[in-house]
């Protein structure tokens, strides 16, 4: 609980991690080639992260939780769950590490997500953007717009004193109103939360999940990731990292939320 609230110095390190991550994400359209595998694109992005100072390590608090940079997934691979406490998993390169980028090719008219963890001097931020080489399914387009609406509403609600669980409840209510609750946050056995604290570890307090009574406090840093998973099709959603201030939530990064069409 002590680590849940960051000092001004720590928040500046997190802002630096967000700037680094924004720069890498902005380079995705220039690095992707149709027909290349997810792993090939992941290698290009991870090389760029390393050149910008990323140590290549993502520390996690959860028992037996492992992650390498994040999840770069395309098409139906975006809907493959894993043992990770995450709405996404992916097939990975084999059963020895069944999550993340696979040998599947990136093809036209199949979206891909970049859900990566930026790091600066050990401090971690979590960010997701959706990229589309061609056209996006209307089902995924509707889900994406719903995810944006959920993010906007939660940022409005997230004032000091509100219980973390109330944010989840509102997001679930909006997902149900949109007729998408059955796809909200993917397999319930993989992920029971909508967001999580970030800092020296990727999954710190507070947890944005049902029943969590921990109140938001200025200085908390949180990743919010409203996402919708569709088996055999893919996913649509957004993820940004925020700091709680006396006035409400403030984005740590500045990358636009829009779908990036390539």
mmCIF file of C-alpha atoms in Angstrom:
data_model
loop_
_atom_site.group_PDB
_atom_site.id
_atom_site.type_symbol
_atom_site.label_atom_id
_atom_site.label_comp_id
_atom_site.label_asym_id
_atom_site.label_seq_id
_atom_site.Cartn_x
_atom_site.Cartn_y
_atom_site.Cartn_z
ATOM 1 C CA UNK A 1 0.000 0.000 0.000
ATOM 2 C CA UNK A 2 2.927 2.369 0.627
ATOM 3 C CA UNK A 3 4.071 1.884 -2.974
ATOM 4 C CA UNK A 4 0.603 2.669 -4.313
ATOM 5 C CA UNK A 5 1.216 6.423 -3.864
ATOM 6 C CA UNK A 6 4.136 7.857 -5.815
ATOM 7 C CA UNK A 7 6.330 10.819 -4.972
ATOM 8 C CA UNK A 8 6.654 13.740 -7.430
ATOM 9 C CA UNK A 9 10.080 12.359 -8.411
ATOM 10 C CA UNK A 10 8.599 8.944 -9.215
ATOM 11 C CA UNK A 11 5.795 10.528 -11.236
ATOM 12 C CA UNK A 12 8.359 12.362 -13.365
ATOM 13 C CA UNK A 13 10.116 9.056 -14.070
ATOM 14 C CA UNK A 14 6.770 7.603 -15.139
ATOM 15 C CA UNK A 15 6.164 10.593 -17.420
ATOM 16 C CA UNK A 16 9.554 9.914 -19.017
ATOM 17 C CA UNK A 17 8.586 6.269 -19.524
ATOM 18 C CA UNK A 18 5.370 7.450 -21.194
ATOM 19 C CA UNK A 19 7.256 9.798 -23.535
ATOM 20 C CA UNK A 20 9.586 6.983 -24.569
ATOM 21 C CA UNK A 21 6.624 4.680 -25.187
ATOM 22 C CA UNK A 22 4.767 7.310 -27.229
ATOM 23 C CA UNK A 23 7.819 7.650 -29.488
ATOM 24 C CA UNK A 24 8.016 3.902 -30.110
ATOM 25 C CA UNK A 25 4.279 3.569 -30.789
ATOM 26 C CA UNK A 26 4.413 6.478 -33.235
ATOM 27 C CA UNK A 27 7.025 4.551 -35.240
ATOM 28 C CA UNK A 28 4.848 1.445 -35.733
ATOM 29 C CA UNK A 29 3.439 2.424 -39.185
ATOM 30 C CA UNK A 30 6.972 2.875 -40.533
ATOM 31 C CA UNK A 31 8.165 -0.464 -39.135
ATOM 32 C CA UNK A 32 5.342 -2.845 -40.079
ATOM 33 C CA UNK A 33 5.283 -4.745 -43.384
ATOM 34 C CA UNK A 34 2.355 -6.822 -44.586
ATOM 35 C CA UNK A 35 3.308 -10.490 -44.462
ATOM 36 C CA UNK A 36 5.881 -10.169 -41.704
ATOM 37 C CA UNK A 37 5.262 -12.211 -38.576
ATOM 38 C CA UNK A 38 4.155 -10.779 -35.259
ATOM 39 C CA UNK A 39 7.540 -11.761 -33.830
ATOM 40 C CA UNK A 40 9.384 -9.871 -36.571
ATOM 41 C CA UNK A 41 7.473 -6.667 -35.850
ATOM 42 C CA UNK A 42 7.877 -7.206 -32.112
ATOM 43 C CA UNK A 43 11.630 -7.491 -32.627
ATOM 44 C CA UNK A 44 11.735 -4.163 -34.462
ATOM 45 C CA UNK A 45 9.731 -2.402 -31.757
ATOM 46 C CA UNK A 46 11.700 -3.955 -28.925
ATOM 47 C CA UNK A 47 14.971 -2.977 -30.596
ATOM 48 C CA UNK A 48 13.736 0.615 -30.722
ATOM 49 C CA UNK A 49 12.716 0.442 -27.054
ATOM 50 C CA UNK A 50 16.212 -0.782 -26.167
ATOM 51 C CA UNK A 51 17.860 2.011 -28.150
ATOM 52 C CA UNK A 52 15.813 4.477 -26.097
ATOM 53 C CA UNK A 53 16.989 2.980 -22.808
ATOM 54 C CA UNK A 54 14.421 0.284 -21.983
ATOM 55 C CA UNK A 55 16.231 -2.320 -19.818
ATOM 56 C CA UNK A 56 14.302 -5.177 -21.421
ATOM 57 C CA UNK A 57 12.836 -6.292 -18.092
ATOM 58 C CA UNK A 58 9.256 -6.010 -16.831
ATOM 59 C CA UNK A 59 8.903 -6.743 -13.125
ATOM 60 C CA UNK A 60 5.594 -8.142 -11.893
ATOM 61 C CA UNK A 61 4.193 -8.603 -8.391
ATOM 62 C CA UNK A 62 1.741 -11.395 -9.158
ATOM 63 C CA UNK A 63 2.777 -14.953 -8.293
ATOM 64 C CA UNK A 64 4.310 -16.765 -11.286
ATOM 65 C CA UNK A 65 3.509 -13.827 -13.591
ATOM 66 C CA UNK A 66 5.928 -13.280 -16.470
ATOM 67 C CA UNK A 67 6.014 -10.808 -19.340
ATOM 68 C CA UNK A 68 8.484 -9.760 -22.020
ATOM 69 C CA UNK A 69 7.771 -6.161 -23.101
ATOM 70 C CA UNK A 70 4.086 -6.894 -23.719
ATOM 71 C CA UNK A 71 1.653 -8.389 -26.221
ATOM 72 C CA UNK A 72 1.898 -7.673 -29.941
ATOM 73 C CA UNK A 73 -0.976 -9.687 -31.394
ATOM 74 C CA UNK A 74 -2.957 -9.739 -34.638
ATOM 75 C CA UNK A 75 -6.302 -11.053 -35.820
ATOM 76 C CA UNK A 76 -7.650 -14.085 -33.975
ATOM 77 C CA UNK A 77 -4.416 -14.346 -31.965
ATOM 78 C CA UNK A 78 -5.619 -11.296 -30.017
ATOM 79 C CA UNK A 79 -8.412 -13.424 -28.553
ATOM 80 C CA UNK A 80 -6.209 -16.296 -27.333
ATOM 81 C CA UNK A 81 -6.184 -16.240 -23.500
ATOM 82 C CA UNK A 82 -3.191 -17.182 -21.383
ATOM 83 C CA UNK A 83 -2.201 -17.873 -17.791
ATOM 84 C CA UNK A 84 -1.205 -14.206 -17.445
ATOM 85 C CA UNK A 85 -3.495 -11.950 -15.407
ATOM 86 C CA UNK A 86 -4.362 -9.989 -18.529
ATOM 87 C CA UNK A 87 -7.327 -9.636 -20.905
ATOM 88 C CA UNK A 88 -5.037 -10.785 -23.725
ATOM 89 C CA UNK A 89 -2.543 -13.576 -24.018
ATOM 90 C CA UNK A 90 -1.658 -14.668 -27.502
ATOM 91 C CA UNK A 91 -0.150 -17.928 -28.690
ATOM 92 C CA UNK A 92 3.481 -16.948 -28.252
ATOM 93 C CA UNK A 93 6.174 -18.891 -30.098
ATOM 94 C CA UNK A 94 5.502 -22.188 -28.324
ATOM 95 C CA UNK A 95 4.046 -23.965 -25.285
ATOM 96 C CA UNK A 96 7.110 -23.118 -23.199
ATOM 97 C CA UNK A 97 5.990 -19.451 -23.164
ATOM 98 C CA UNK A 98 2.408 -19.366 -24.476
ATOM 99 C CA UNK A 99 1.780 -15.635 -24.629
ATOM 100 C CA UNK A 100 2.715 -12.665 -26.751
ATOM 101 C CA UNK A 101 3.782 -12.426 -30.382
ATOM 102 C CA UNK A 102 3.640 -15.581 -32.491
ATOM 103 C CA UNK A 103 4.823 -16.724 -35.903
ATOM 104 C CA UNK A 104 1.452 -15.713 -37.374
ATOM 105 C CA UNK A 105 1.698 -13.288 -40.290
ATOM 106 C CA UNK A 106 0.283 -9.775 -40.167
ATOM 107 C CA UNK A 107 -2.162 -9.505 -43.062
ATOM 108 C CA UNK A 108 -4.469 -6.961 -44.618
ATOM 109 C CA UNK A 109 -7.859 -6.232 -43.043
ATOM 110 C CA UNK A 110 -6.816 -7.847 -39.765
ATOM 111 C CA UNK A 111 -6.139 -5.439 -36.897
ATOM 112 C CA UNK A 112 -3.200 -5.839 -34.577
ATOM 113 C CA UNK A 113 -2.672 -4.455 -31.109
ATOM 114 C CA UNK A 114 0.522 -3.204 -29.549
ATOM 115 C CA UNK A 115 0.156 -3.551 -25.772
ATOM 116 C CA UNK A 116 3.620 -2.754 -24.461
ATOM 117 C CA UNK A 117 5.234 -1.730 -21.204
ATOM 118 C CA UNK A 118 7.523 1.280 -21.364
ATOM 119 C CA UNK A 119 10.309 1.593 -18.806
ATOM 120 C CA UNK A 120 12.522 4.428 -17.622
ATOM 121 C CA UNK A 121 14.980 3.857 -14.775
ATOM 122 C CA UNK A 122 12.851 0.935 -13.615
ATOM 123 C CA UNK A 123 9.485 2.728 -13.630
ATOM 124 C CA UNK A 124 6.834 1.158 -15.854
ATOM 125 C CA UNK A 125 3.857 2.435 -17.816
ATOM 126 C CA UNK A 126 1.365 0.313 -19.764
ATOM 127 C CA UNK A 127 -0.139 1.344 -23.102
ATOM 128 C CA UNK A 128 -2.208 -0.184 -25.912
ATOM 129 C CA UNK A 129 -3.084 1.041 -29.382
ATOM 130 C CA UNK A 130 -4.975 -0.624 -32.225
ATOM 131 C CA UNK A 131 -3.493 -0.654 -35.740
ATOM 132 C CA UNK A 132 -5.410 -1.633 -38.873
ATOM 133 C CA UNK A 133 -3.740 -2.419 -42.219
ATOM 134 C CA UNK A 134 -6.871 -1.946 -44.286
ATOM 135 C CA UNK A 135 -10.451 -2.095 -43.004
ATOM 136 C CA UNK A 136 -11.821 -2.802 -39.542
ATOM 137 C CA UNK A 137 -14.841 -5.010 -38.854
ATOM 138 C CA UNK A 138 -17.917 -2.950 -37.842
ATOM 139 C CA UNK A 139 -18.182 -5.151 -34.741
ATOM 140 C CA UNK A 140 -14.690 -4.152 -33.630
ATOM 141 C CA UNK A 141 -15.289 -0.516 -34.570
ATOM 142 C CA UNK A 142 -18.344 -0.393 -32.290
ATOM 143 C CA UNK A 143 -16.394 -2.057 -29.495
ATOM 144 C CA UNK A 144 -13.531 0.405 -29.887
ATOM 145 C CA UNK A 145 -15.830 3.415 -29.640
ATOM 146 C CA UNK A 146 -17.416 1.884 -26.531
ATOM 147 C CA UNK A 147 -13.962 1.428 -24.988
ATOM 148 C CA UNK A 148 -13.170 5.094 -25.634
ATOM 149 C CA UNK A 149 -16.463 6.129 -24.032
ATOM 150 C CA UNK A 150 -15.693 3.982 -20.984
ATOM 151 C CA UNK A 151 -12.239 5.503 -20.636
ATOM 152 C CA UNK A 152 -13.681 9.020 -20.865
ATOM 153 C CA UNK A 153 -16.316 8.291 -18.231
ATOM 154 C CA UNK A 154 -13.850 6.699 -15.817
ATOM 155 C CA UNK A 155 -11.468 9.638 -16.090
ATOM 156 C CA UNK A 156 -14.386 11.916 -15.200
ATOM 157 C CA UNK A 157 -15.280 9.743 -12.193
ATOM 158 C CA UNK A 158 -11.776 9.062 -10.883
ATOM 159 C CA UNK A 159 -11.558 11.679 -8.147
ATOM 160 C CA UNK A 160 -9.761 11.206 -4.834
ATOM 161 C CA UNK A 161 -11.915 9.221 -2.426
ATOM 162 C CA UNK A 162 -13.820 7.095 -4.938
ATOM 163 C CA UNK A 163 -13.468 3.339 -4.389
ATOM 164 C CA UNK A 164 -11.540 1.543 -7.135
ATOM 165 C CA UNK A 165 -14.349 -0.990 -7.493
ATOM 166 C CA UNK A 166 -16.837 1.730 -8.415
ATOM 167 C CA UNK A 167 -14.854 2.455 -11.579
ATOM 168 C CA UNK A 168 -15.096 -1.190 -12.623
ATOM 169 C CA UNK A 169 -18.822 -1.265 -11.908
ATOM 170 C CA UNK A 170 -19.447 1.770 -14.108
ATOM 171 C CA UNK A 171 -17.392 0.303 -16.953
ATOM 172 C CA UNK A 172 -19.303 -2.983 -16.739
ATOM 173 C CA UNK A 173 -22.607 -1.087 -16.747
ATOM 174 C CA UNK A 174 -21.601 0.773 -19.913
ATOM 175 C CA UNK A 175 -20.446 -2.441 -21.584
ATOM 176 C CA UNK A 176 -23.803 -4.047 -20.810
ATOM 177 C CA UNK A 177 -25.710 -1.011 -22.099
ATOM 178 C CA UNK A 178 -23.799 -1.321 -25.380
ATOM 179 C CA UNK A 179 -24.684 -5.017 -25.655
ATOM 180 C CA UNK A 180 -21.031 -5.997 -25.300
ATOM 181 C CA UNK A 181 -20.768 -7.248 -21.733
ATOM 182 C CA UNK A 182 -20.184 -10.838 -22.864
ATOM 183 C CA UNK A 183 -16.950 -9.696 -24.532
ATOM 184 C CA UNK A 184 -15.819 -7.288 -21.813
ATOM 185 C CA UNK A 185 -12.215 -7.894 -20.656
ATOM 186 C CA UNK A 186 -12.039 -11.344 -22.215
ATOM 187 C CA UNK A 187 -11.939 -14.696 -20.450
ATOM 188 C CA UNK A 188 -13.023 -14.146 -16.813
ATOM 189 C CA UNK A 189 -10.504 -16.794 -15.729
ATOM 190 C CA UNK A 190 -7.655 -14.726 -17.212
ATOM 191 C CA UNK A 191 -8.490 -11.216 -16.052
ATOM 192 C CA UNK A 192 -10.894 -10.003 -13.419
ATOM 193 C CA UNK A 193 -9.838 -6.384 -13.469
ATOM 194 C CA UNK A 194 -10.112 -3.317 -15.683
ATOM 195 C CA UNK A 195 -6.929 -1.626 -14.518
ATOM 196 C CA UNK A 196 -3.998 -1.815 -12.149
ATOM 197 C CA UNK A 197 -1.454 0.284 -10.367
ATOM 198 C CA UNK A 198 1.898 0.840 -12.096
ATOM 199 C CA UNK A 199 5.322 1.740 -10.783
ATOM 200 C CA UNK A 200 8.411 -0.377 -10.186
ATOM 201 C CA UNK A 201 6.196 -3.367 -10.903
ATOM 202 C CA UNK A 202 3.526 -3.687 -13.558
ATOM 203 C CA UNK A 203 0.723 -4.887 -11.295
ATOM 204 C CA UNK A 204 0.756 -2.725 -8.181
ATOM 205 C CA UNK A 205 -2.129 -1.351 -6.135
ATOM 206 C CA UNK A 206 -4.810 -0.197 -6.636
ATOM 207 C CA UNK A 207 -6.588 -2.903 -8.618
ATOM 208 C CA UNK A 208 -9.626 -1.682 -10.562
ATOM 209 C CA UNK A 209 -11.833 -4.703 -9.967
ATOM 210 C CA UNK A 210 -15.249 -5.618 -8.524
ATOM 211 C CA UNK A 211 -15.543 -5.192 -4.780
ATOM 212 C CA UNK A 212 -12.270 -3.306 -4.284
ATOM 213 C CA UNK A 213 -12.900 -0.675 -1.631
ATOM 214 C CA UNK A 214 -9.455 0.980 -1.711
ATOM 215 C CA UNK A 215 -10.066 4.708 -2.343
ATOM 216 C CA UNK A 216 -8.131 6.629 -4.954
ATOM 217 C CA UNK A 217 -5.525 8.964 -3.471
ATOM 218 C CA UNK A 218 -3.498 11.729 -5.165
ATOM 219 C CA UNK A 219 -0.202 10.278 -6.346
ATOM 220 C CA UNK A 220 -1.594 6.888 -7.339
ATOM 221 C CA UNK A 221 -0.606 5.855 -10.863
ATOM 222 C CA UNK A 222 -2.979 3.567 -12.726
ATOM 223 C CA UNK A 223 -3.256 1.887 -16.129
ATOM 224 C CA UNK A 224 -6.840 1.655 -17.415
ATOM 225 C CA UNK A 225 -7.519 -0.821 -20.233
ATOM 226 C CA UNK A 226 -11.146 -1.226 -21.305
ATOM 227 C CA UNK A 227 -11.067 -3.958 -23.936
ATOM 228 C CA UNK A 228 -13.501 -6.256 -25.731
ATOM 229 C CA UNK A 229 -12.423 -9.709 -26.902
ATOM 230 C CA UNK A 230 -14.129 -11.611 -29.745
ATOM 231 C CA UNK A 231 -13.116 -15.243 -30.227
ATOM 232 C CA UNK A 232 -11.919 -15.951 -33.757
ATOM 233 C CA UNK A 233 -12.011 -12.257 -34.678
ATOM 234 C CA UNK A 234 -9.760 -10.235 -32.396
ATOM 235 C CA UNK A 235 -10.180 -7.388 -29.973
ATOM 236 C CA UNK A 236 -10.798 -3.683 -29.730
ATOM 237 C CA UNK A 237 -9.811 -1.424 -26.883
ATOM 238 C CA UNK A 238 -7.493 1.170 -25.477
ATOM 239 C CA UNK A 239 -5.025 1.467 -22.629
ATOM 240 C CA UNK A 240 -3.414 4.520 -21.096
ATOM 241 C CA UNK A 241 -1.558 5.266 -17.885
ATOM 242 C CA UNK A 242 -2.708 8.010 -15.521
ATOM 243 C CA UNK A 243 -1.779 9.762 -12.299
ATOM 244 C CA UNK A 244 -4.459 10.660 -9.755
ATOM 245 C CA UNK A 245 -4.312 14.339 -8.753
ATOM 246 C CA UNK A 246 -6.407 16.441 -6.381
ATOM 247 C CA UNK A 247 -8.408 17.550 -9.449
ATOM 248 C CA UNK A 248 -8.823 14.060 -10.947
ATOM 249 C CA UNK A 249 -6.974 11.787 -13.345
ATOM 250 C CA UNK A 250 -4.238 13.091 -15.626
ATOM 251 C CA UNK A 251 -2.710 11.229 -18.582
ATOM 252 C CA UNK A 252 0.999 10.456 -18.298
ATOM 253 C CA UNK A 253 1.454 10.219 -22.072
ATOM 254 C CA UNK A 254 0.159 12.252 -25.002
ATOM 255 C CA UNK A 255 -0.245 9.797 -27.899
ATOM 256 C CA UNK A 256 -3.664 10.128 -29.604
ATOM 257 C CA UNK A 257 -6.161 7.364 -28.812
ATOM 258 C CA UNK A 258 -7.336 6.947 -32.412
ATOM 259 C CA UNK A 259 -7.155 3.710 -34.362
ATOM 260 C CA UNK A 260 -4.102 3.926 -36.629
ATOM 261 C CA UNK A 261 -4.986 2.913 -40.188
ATOM 262 C CA UNK A 262 -2.025 1.791 -42.274
#
